[in-house]
Coordinates of C-alpha atoms in Angstrom, one line a residue:
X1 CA 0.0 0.0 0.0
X2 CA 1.7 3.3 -1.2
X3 CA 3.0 5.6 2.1
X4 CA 0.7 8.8 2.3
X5 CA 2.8 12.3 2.9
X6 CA 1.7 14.9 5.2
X7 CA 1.5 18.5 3.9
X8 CA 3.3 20.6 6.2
X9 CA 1.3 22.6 8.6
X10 CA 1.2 26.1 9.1
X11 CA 3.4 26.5 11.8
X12 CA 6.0 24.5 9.9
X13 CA 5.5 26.8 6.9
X14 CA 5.6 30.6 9.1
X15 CA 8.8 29.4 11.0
X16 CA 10.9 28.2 7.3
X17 CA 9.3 31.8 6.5
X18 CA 10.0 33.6 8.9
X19 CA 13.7 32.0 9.1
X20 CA 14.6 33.0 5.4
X21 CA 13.6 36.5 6.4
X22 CA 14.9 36.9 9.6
X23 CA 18.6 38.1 7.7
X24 CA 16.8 40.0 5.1
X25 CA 15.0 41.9 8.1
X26 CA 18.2 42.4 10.0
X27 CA 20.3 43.5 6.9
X28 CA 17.1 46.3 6.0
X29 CA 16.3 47.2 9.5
X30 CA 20.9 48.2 9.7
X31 CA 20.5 49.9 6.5
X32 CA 17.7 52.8 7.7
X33 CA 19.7 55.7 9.4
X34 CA 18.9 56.7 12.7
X35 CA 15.6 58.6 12.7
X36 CA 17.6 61.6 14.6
X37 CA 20.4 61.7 11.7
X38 CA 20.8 64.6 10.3
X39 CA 19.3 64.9 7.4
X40 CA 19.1 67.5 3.8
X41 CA 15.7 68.3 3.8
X42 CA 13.0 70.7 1.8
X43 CA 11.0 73.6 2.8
X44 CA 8.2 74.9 1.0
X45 CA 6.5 78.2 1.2
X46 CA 9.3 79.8 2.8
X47 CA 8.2 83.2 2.2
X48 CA 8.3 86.0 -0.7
X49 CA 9.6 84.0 -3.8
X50 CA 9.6 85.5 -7.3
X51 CA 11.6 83.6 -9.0
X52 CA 10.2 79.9 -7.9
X53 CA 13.8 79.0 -6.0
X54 CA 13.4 75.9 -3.6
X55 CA 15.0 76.0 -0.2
X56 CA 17.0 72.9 1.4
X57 CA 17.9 73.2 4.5
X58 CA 20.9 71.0 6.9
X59 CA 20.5 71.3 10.4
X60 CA 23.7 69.0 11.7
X61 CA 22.9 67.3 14.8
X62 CA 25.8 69.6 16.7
X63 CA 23.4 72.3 15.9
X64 CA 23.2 74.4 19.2
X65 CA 19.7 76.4 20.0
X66 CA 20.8 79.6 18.2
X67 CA 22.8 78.2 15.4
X68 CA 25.0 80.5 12.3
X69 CA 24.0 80.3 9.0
X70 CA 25.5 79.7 5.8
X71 CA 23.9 79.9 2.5
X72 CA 26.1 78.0 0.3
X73 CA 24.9 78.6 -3.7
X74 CA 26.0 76.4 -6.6
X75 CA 26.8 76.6 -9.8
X76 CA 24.7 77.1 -13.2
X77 CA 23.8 73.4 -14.2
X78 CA 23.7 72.1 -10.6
X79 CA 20.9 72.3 -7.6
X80 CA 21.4 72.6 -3.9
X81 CA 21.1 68.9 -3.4
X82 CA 24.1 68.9 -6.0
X83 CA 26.1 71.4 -4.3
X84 CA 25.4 69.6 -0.6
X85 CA 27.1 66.2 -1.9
X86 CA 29.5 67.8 -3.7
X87 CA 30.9 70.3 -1.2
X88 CA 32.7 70.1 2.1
X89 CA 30.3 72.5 3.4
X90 CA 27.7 69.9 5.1
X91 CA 30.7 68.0 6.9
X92 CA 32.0 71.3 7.8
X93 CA 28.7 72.0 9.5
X94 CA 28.5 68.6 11.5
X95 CA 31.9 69.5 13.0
X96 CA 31.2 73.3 13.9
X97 CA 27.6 73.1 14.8
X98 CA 26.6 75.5 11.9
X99 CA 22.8 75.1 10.1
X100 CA 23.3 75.6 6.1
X101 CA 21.3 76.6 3.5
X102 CA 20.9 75.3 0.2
X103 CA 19.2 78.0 -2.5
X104 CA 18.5 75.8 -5.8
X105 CA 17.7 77.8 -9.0
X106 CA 15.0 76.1 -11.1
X107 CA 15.1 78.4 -14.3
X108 CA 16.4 76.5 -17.9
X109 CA 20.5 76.2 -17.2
X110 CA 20.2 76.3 -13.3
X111 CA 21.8 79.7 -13.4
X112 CA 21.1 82.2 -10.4
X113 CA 19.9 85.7 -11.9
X114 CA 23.3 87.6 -10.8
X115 CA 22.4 90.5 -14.0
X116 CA 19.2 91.7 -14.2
X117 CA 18.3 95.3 -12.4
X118 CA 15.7 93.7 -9.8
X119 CA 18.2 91.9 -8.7
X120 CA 20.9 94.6 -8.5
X121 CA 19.2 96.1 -5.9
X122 CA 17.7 95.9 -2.3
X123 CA 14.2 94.2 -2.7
X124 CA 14.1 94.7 -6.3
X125 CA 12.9 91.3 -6.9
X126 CA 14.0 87.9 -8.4
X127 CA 16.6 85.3 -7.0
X128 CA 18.2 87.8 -3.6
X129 CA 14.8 87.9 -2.2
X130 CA 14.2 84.6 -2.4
X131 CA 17.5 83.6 -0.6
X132 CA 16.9 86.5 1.7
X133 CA 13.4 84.7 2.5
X134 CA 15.3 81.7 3.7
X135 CA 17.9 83.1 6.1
X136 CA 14.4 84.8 7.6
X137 CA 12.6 81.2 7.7
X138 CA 15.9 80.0 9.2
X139 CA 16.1 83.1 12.4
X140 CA 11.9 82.2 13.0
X141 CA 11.9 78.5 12.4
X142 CA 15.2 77.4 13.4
X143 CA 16.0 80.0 16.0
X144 CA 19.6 81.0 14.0
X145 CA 21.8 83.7 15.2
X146 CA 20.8 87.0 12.9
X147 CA 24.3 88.3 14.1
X148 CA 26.0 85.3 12.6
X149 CA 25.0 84.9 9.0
X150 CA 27.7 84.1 5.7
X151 CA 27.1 83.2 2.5
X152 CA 29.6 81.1 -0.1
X153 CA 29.3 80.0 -4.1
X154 CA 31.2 78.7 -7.1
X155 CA 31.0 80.0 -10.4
X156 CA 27.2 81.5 -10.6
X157 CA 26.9 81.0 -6.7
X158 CA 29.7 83.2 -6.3
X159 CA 28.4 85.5 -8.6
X160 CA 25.3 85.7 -6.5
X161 CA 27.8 85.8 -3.3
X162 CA 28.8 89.0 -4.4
X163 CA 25.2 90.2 -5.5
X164 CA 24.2 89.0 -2.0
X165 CA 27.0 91.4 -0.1
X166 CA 26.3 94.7 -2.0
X167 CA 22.1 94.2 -1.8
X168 CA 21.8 93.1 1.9
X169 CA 25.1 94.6 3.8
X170 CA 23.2 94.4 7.2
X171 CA 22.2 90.7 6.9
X172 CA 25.6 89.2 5.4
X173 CA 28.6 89.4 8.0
X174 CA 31.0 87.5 5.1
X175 CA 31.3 85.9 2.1
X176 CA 33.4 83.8 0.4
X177 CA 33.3 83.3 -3.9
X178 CA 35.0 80.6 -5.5
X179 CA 35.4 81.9 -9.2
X180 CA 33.1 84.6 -9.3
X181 CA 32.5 88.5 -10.7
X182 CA 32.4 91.7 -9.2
X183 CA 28.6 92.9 -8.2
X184 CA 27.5 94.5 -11.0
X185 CA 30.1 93.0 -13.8
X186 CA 27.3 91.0 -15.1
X187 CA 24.8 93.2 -15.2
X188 CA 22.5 93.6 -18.4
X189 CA 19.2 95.2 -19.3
X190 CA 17.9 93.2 -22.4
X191 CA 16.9 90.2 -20.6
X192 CA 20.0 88.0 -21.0
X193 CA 21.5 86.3 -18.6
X194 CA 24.9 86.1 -19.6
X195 CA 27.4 89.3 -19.5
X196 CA 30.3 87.7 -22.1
X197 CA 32.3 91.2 -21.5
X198 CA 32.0 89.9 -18.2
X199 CA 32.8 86.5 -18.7
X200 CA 35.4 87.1 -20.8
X201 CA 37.4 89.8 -18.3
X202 CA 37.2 92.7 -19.8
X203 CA 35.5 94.7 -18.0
X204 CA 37.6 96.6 -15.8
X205 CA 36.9 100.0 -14.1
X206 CA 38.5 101.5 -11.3
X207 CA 37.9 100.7 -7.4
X208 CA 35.6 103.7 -6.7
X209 CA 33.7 102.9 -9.5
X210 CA 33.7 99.2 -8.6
X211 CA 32.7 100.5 -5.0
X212 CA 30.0 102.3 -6.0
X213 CA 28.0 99.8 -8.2
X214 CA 28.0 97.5 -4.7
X215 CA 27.4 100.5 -2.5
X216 CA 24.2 101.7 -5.3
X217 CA 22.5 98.9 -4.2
X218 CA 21.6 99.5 -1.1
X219 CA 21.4 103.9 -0.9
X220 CA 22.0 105.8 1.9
X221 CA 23.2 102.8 4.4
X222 CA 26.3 103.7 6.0
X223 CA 26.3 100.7 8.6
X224 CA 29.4 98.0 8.8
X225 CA 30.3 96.0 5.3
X226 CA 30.7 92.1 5.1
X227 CA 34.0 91.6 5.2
X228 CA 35.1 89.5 1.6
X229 CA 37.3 86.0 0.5
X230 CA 37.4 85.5 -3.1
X231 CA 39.4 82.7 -4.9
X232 CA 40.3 82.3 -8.6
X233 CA 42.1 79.7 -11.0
X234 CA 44.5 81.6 -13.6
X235 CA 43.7 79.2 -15.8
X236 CA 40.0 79.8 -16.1
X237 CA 38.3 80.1 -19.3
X238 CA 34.8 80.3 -17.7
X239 CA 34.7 83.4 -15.8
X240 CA 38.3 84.5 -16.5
X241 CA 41.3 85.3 -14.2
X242 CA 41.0 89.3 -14.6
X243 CA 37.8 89.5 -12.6
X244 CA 39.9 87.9 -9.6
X245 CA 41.9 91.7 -9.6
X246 CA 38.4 93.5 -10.5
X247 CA 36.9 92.1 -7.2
X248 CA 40.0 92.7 -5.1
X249 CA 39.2 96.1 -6.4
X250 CA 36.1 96.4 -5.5
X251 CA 35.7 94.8 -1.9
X252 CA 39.2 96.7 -1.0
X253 CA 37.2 100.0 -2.4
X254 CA 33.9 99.2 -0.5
X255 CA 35.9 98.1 3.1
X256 CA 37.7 101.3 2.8
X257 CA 41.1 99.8 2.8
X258 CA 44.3 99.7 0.6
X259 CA 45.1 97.6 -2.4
X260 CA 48.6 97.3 -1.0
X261 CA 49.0 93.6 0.4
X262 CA 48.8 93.8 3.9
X263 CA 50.3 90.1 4.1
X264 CA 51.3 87.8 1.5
X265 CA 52.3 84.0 1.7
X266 CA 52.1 80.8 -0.1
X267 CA 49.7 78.2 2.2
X268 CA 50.4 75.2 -0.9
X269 CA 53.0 75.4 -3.7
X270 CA 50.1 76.6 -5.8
X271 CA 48.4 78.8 -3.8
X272 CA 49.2 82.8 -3.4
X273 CA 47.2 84.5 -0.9
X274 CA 46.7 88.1 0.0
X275 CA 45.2 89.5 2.9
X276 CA 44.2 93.3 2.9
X277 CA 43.2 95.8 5.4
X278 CA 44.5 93.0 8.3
X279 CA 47.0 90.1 8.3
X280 CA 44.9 87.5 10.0
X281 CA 42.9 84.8 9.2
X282 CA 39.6 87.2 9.5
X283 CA 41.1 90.5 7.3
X284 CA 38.5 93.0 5.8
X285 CA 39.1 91.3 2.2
X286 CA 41.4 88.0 1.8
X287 CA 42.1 86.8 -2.0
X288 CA 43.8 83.1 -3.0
X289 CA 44.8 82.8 -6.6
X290 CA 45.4 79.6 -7.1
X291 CA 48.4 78.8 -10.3
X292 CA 47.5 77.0 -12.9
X293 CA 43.7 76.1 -11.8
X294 CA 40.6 76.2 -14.6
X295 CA 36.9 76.8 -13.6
X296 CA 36.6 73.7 -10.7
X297 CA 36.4 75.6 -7.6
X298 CA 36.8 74.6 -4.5
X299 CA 39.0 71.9 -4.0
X300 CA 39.4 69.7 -0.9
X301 CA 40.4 71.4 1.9
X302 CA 39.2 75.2 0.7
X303 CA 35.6 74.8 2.7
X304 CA 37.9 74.9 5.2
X305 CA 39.6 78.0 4.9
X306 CA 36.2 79.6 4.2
X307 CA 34.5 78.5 7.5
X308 CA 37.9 79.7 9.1
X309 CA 37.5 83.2 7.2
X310 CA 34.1 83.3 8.7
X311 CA 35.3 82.5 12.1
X312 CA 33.0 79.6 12.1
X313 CA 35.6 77.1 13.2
X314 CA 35.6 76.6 16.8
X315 CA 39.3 77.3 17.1
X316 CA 41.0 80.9 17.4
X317 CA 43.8 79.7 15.2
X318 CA 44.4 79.5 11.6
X319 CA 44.7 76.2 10.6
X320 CA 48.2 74.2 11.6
X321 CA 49.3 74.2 7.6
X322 CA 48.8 78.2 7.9
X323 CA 52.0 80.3 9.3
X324 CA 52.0 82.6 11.6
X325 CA 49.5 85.4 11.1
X326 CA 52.3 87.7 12.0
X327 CA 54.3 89.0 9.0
X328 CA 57.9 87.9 9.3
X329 CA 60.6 90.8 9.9
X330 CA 62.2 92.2 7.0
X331 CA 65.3 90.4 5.3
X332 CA 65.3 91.1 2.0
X333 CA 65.0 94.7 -0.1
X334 CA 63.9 95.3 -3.4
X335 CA 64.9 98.1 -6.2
X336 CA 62.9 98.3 -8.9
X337 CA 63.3 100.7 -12.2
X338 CA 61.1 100.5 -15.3
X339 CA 61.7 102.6 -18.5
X340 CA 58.1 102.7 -20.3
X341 CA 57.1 103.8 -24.0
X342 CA 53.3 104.2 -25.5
X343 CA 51.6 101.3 -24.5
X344 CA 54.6 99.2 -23.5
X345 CA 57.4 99.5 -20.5
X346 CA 60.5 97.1 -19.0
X347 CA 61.0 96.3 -14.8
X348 CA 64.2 95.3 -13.3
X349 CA 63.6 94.0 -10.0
X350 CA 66.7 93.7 -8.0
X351 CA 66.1 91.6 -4.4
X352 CA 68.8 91.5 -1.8
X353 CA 68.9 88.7 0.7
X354 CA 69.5 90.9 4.0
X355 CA 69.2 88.3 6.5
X356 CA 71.9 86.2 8.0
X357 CA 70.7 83.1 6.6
X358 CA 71.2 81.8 3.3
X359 CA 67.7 81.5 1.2
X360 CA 67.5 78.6 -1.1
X361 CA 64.2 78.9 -2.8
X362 CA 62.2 82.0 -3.5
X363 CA 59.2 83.0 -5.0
X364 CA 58.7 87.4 -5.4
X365 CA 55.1 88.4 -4.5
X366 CA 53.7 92.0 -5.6
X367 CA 51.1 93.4 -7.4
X368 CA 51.2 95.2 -10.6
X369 CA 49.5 98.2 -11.1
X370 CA 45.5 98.1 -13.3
X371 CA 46.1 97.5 -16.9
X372 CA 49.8 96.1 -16.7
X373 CA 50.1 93.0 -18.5
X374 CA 53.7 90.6 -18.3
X375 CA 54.3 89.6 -21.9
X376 CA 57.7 88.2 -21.1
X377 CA 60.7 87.7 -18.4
X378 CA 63.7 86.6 -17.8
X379 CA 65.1 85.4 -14.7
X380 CA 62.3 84.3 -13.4
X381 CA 58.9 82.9 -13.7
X382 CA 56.3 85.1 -13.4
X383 CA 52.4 83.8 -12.9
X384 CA 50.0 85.2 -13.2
X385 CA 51.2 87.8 -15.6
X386 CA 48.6 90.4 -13.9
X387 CA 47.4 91.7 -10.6
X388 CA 48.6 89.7 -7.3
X389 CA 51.9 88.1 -9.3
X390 CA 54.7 85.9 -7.8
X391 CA 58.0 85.4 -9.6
X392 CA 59.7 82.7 -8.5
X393 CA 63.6 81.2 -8.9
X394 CA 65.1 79.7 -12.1
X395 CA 67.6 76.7 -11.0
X396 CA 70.8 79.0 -11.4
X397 CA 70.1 81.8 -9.0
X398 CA 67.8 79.7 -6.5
X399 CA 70.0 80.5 -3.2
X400 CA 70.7 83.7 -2.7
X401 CA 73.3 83.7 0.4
X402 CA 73.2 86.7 3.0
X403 CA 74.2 89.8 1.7
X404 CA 73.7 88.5 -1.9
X405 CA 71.4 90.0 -4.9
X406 CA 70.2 88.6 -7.9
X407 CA 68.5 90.8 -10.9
X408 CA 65.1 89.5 -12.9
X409 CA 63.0 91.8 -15.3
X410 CA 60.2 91.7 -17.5
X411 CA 58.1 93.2 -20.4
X412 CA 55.0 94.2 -20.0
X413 CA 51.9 95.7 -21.3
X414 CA 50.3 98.8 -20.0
X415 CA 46.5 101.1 -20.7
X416 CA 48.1 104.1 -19.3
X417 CA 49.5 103.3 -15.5
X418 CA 53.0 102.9 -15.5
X419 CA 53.9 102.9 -12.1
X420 CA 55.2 100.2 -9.7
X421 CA 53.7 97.9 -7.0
X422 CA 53.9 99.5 -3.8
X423 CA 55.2 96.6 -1.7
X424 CA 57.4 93.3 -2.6
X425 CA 57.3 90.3 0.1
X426 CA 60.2 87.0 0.0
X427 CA 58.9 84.0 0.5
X428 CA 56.1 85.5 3.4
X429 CA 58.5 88.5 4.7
X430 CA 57.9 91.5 3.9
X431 CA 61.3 93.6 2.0
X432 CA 62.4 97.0 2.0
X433 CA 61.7 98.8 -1.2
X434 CA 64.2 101.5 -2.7

């Protein structure tokens, strides 16, 4: 007689189940993030909007009850989502307990309107007074500090960074623009959104002029000025290298102090940074031009030196790859001679090593006057070949011993100013001129 089988019963079927699940379960259940991670997250009807922005927000966990705020605004193509991943800024924030906003630009290219005349002025409209409707959502909703507020960009964003300081100069305390345009450079009134003149660096004016397109846009305030960070790749071809100068320019002009370095040094190999009006880490108006760099700003590490430019590291130190804040004493002098004709003139640039040690290794920081362009040199290599220029070594007069000179020169281009950079500094310390 054939055997019968049983059919399993239904506890035997719920317990095979439930034991082939009981990993899948486990392995989903380790996957969700804590429901008190911090998170990027939306807000909606945020306030007075013209121009359809959307608003992300990242509150870090660290966040105390009366937190800073930065607005931190990308670049044409991207979004704030974009610019969140992509950016130090959000890491930055879970360390120093800072909330940050993400604008995101929803017109055809992602492009923040940085050129039309609403937006060159205080509550004229379009993109500002949306962003401005978030840092108010973020003082009533998230209780942040109104004292403590900064804003930071790349490329468009830091087009807007600068539209941002000359419309709202009592909101913004700072800001920082990666490979941006002075306030007002881009401006047009047909429509467009794109300023190639602009783009393209050749618009250059001088600093009072700069100074007063930022200071139209707000009339009759005479309160404090954001202090300013800007930061430019020579080799950019996007937004290129001369508007670096124009907004040195311009924020120098606007924070009432002198285009003469007030500090100079090298932080990387690359890197040549300026500090005006101040020599430390939070100077009225800091610039990094950064040697041989296209249109991919910022880089690892220069959130950083933003949120320290802001002060909104917890430390009261510049970083520990930074030198001392402190220019170094003299040991070096300079004489410099030029001989100039129509549109062209000649430099000789003598530097004496007046230390007691030898120097092996230099690099020459000045500034060239407005409209001087290097066209050639000798001795030397010379980068950029305008504004904020370092001339470094050539192998055979690298050391220069105490007491000891060595001669470079160049050729250069000029629109009318032929004079000569009022201060020189070797390798950080700042030299004598004759």
């Amino acid at each position: 007689m054939p055997r019968t089988r049983r059919r399993p019963g239904l506890r035997t079927l719920l317990t095979a189940l439930l034991a082939g699940l009981t990993p899948l379960l486990a392995a989903l259940l380790l996957a969700v993030p804590s429901a008190h991670a911090a998170s990027l997250t939306e807000v909606t009807g945020f306030g007075a909007n013209p121009s359809n922005l959307r608003m992300y927000v990242y509150r870090p966990d660290s966040a105390p009850v009366r937190p800073a705020v930065l607005v931190a605004v990308h670049y044409c193509t991207g979004s704030g989502p974009a610019f969140y991943s992509g950016t130090e800024f959000a890491s930055l924030a879970d360390r120093y307990g800072f909330l940050v906003i993400y604008p995101s630009a929803t017109r055809s290219g992602g492009c923040f309107d940085v050129s039309s005349p609403q937006a060159l002025k205080r509550g004229g409209g379009s993109d500002p007074v949306g962003i401005m409707s978030m840092v108010t959502y973020a003082q009533q909703h998230y209780g942040a500090d109104p004292a403590r507020v900064f804003v930071t960009g790349a490329s468009s964003g830091a087009m807007m960074t600068n539209v941002l300081l000359g419309d709202y100069p009592d909101v913004f305390k700072a800001g920082a623009a990666f490979m941006g345009v002075p306030f007002g450079c881009f401006a047009t009134t047909d429509g467009s959104e794109w300023n190639s003149a602009c783009a393209n660096g050749t618009v250059i004016r001088t600093p009072q002029q700069w100074g007063d397109l930022a200071r139209g846009a707000y009339p009759g305030y005479n309160g404090p000025r954001p202090r300013m960070q800007v930061w430019h790749g020579t080799d950019d071809t996007t937004l290129r290298y001369p508007n670096f100068g124009e907004e040195i320019k311009q924020w120098t002009d606007v924070l009432g102090v002198s285009q003469t370095p007030a500090f100079t040094d090298h932080p990387q190999s690359t890197w040549t940074r300026t500090r005006y009006g101040g020599t430390g880490t939070q100077a009225p108006v800091e610039a990094v031009s950064i040697q041989g760099t296209g249109h991919t700003l910022p880089t690892s590490g220069m959130a950083a030196r933003a949120i320290s430019f802001f002060g909104l590291d917890s430390t009261t130190t510049q970083p520990p790859t930074d030198p001392p804040t402190t220019p170094p004493a003299r040991a070096c002098r300079v004489a410099y001679t030029t001989s100039a004709w129509n549109t062209g003139l000649t430099a000789s640039i003598t530097v004496t090593n007046t230390g007691t040690a030898p120097i092996d290794g230099w690099a020459l920081a000045f500034t060239l006057p407005a409209g001087q362009t290097i066209t050639s040199g000798w001795n030397a290599t010379f980068s950029p070949t305008s504004g904020a220029v370092t001339a470094r070594n050539v192998a055979y007069n690298s050391t220069l011993a105490p007491g000891a000179s060595t001669t470079l020169g160049f050729q250069a281009n000029h629109t009318g100013n032929t004079g000569s950079p009022a201060s020189f500094t070797l390798n950080g310390a700042a030299c004598q001129v004759n």
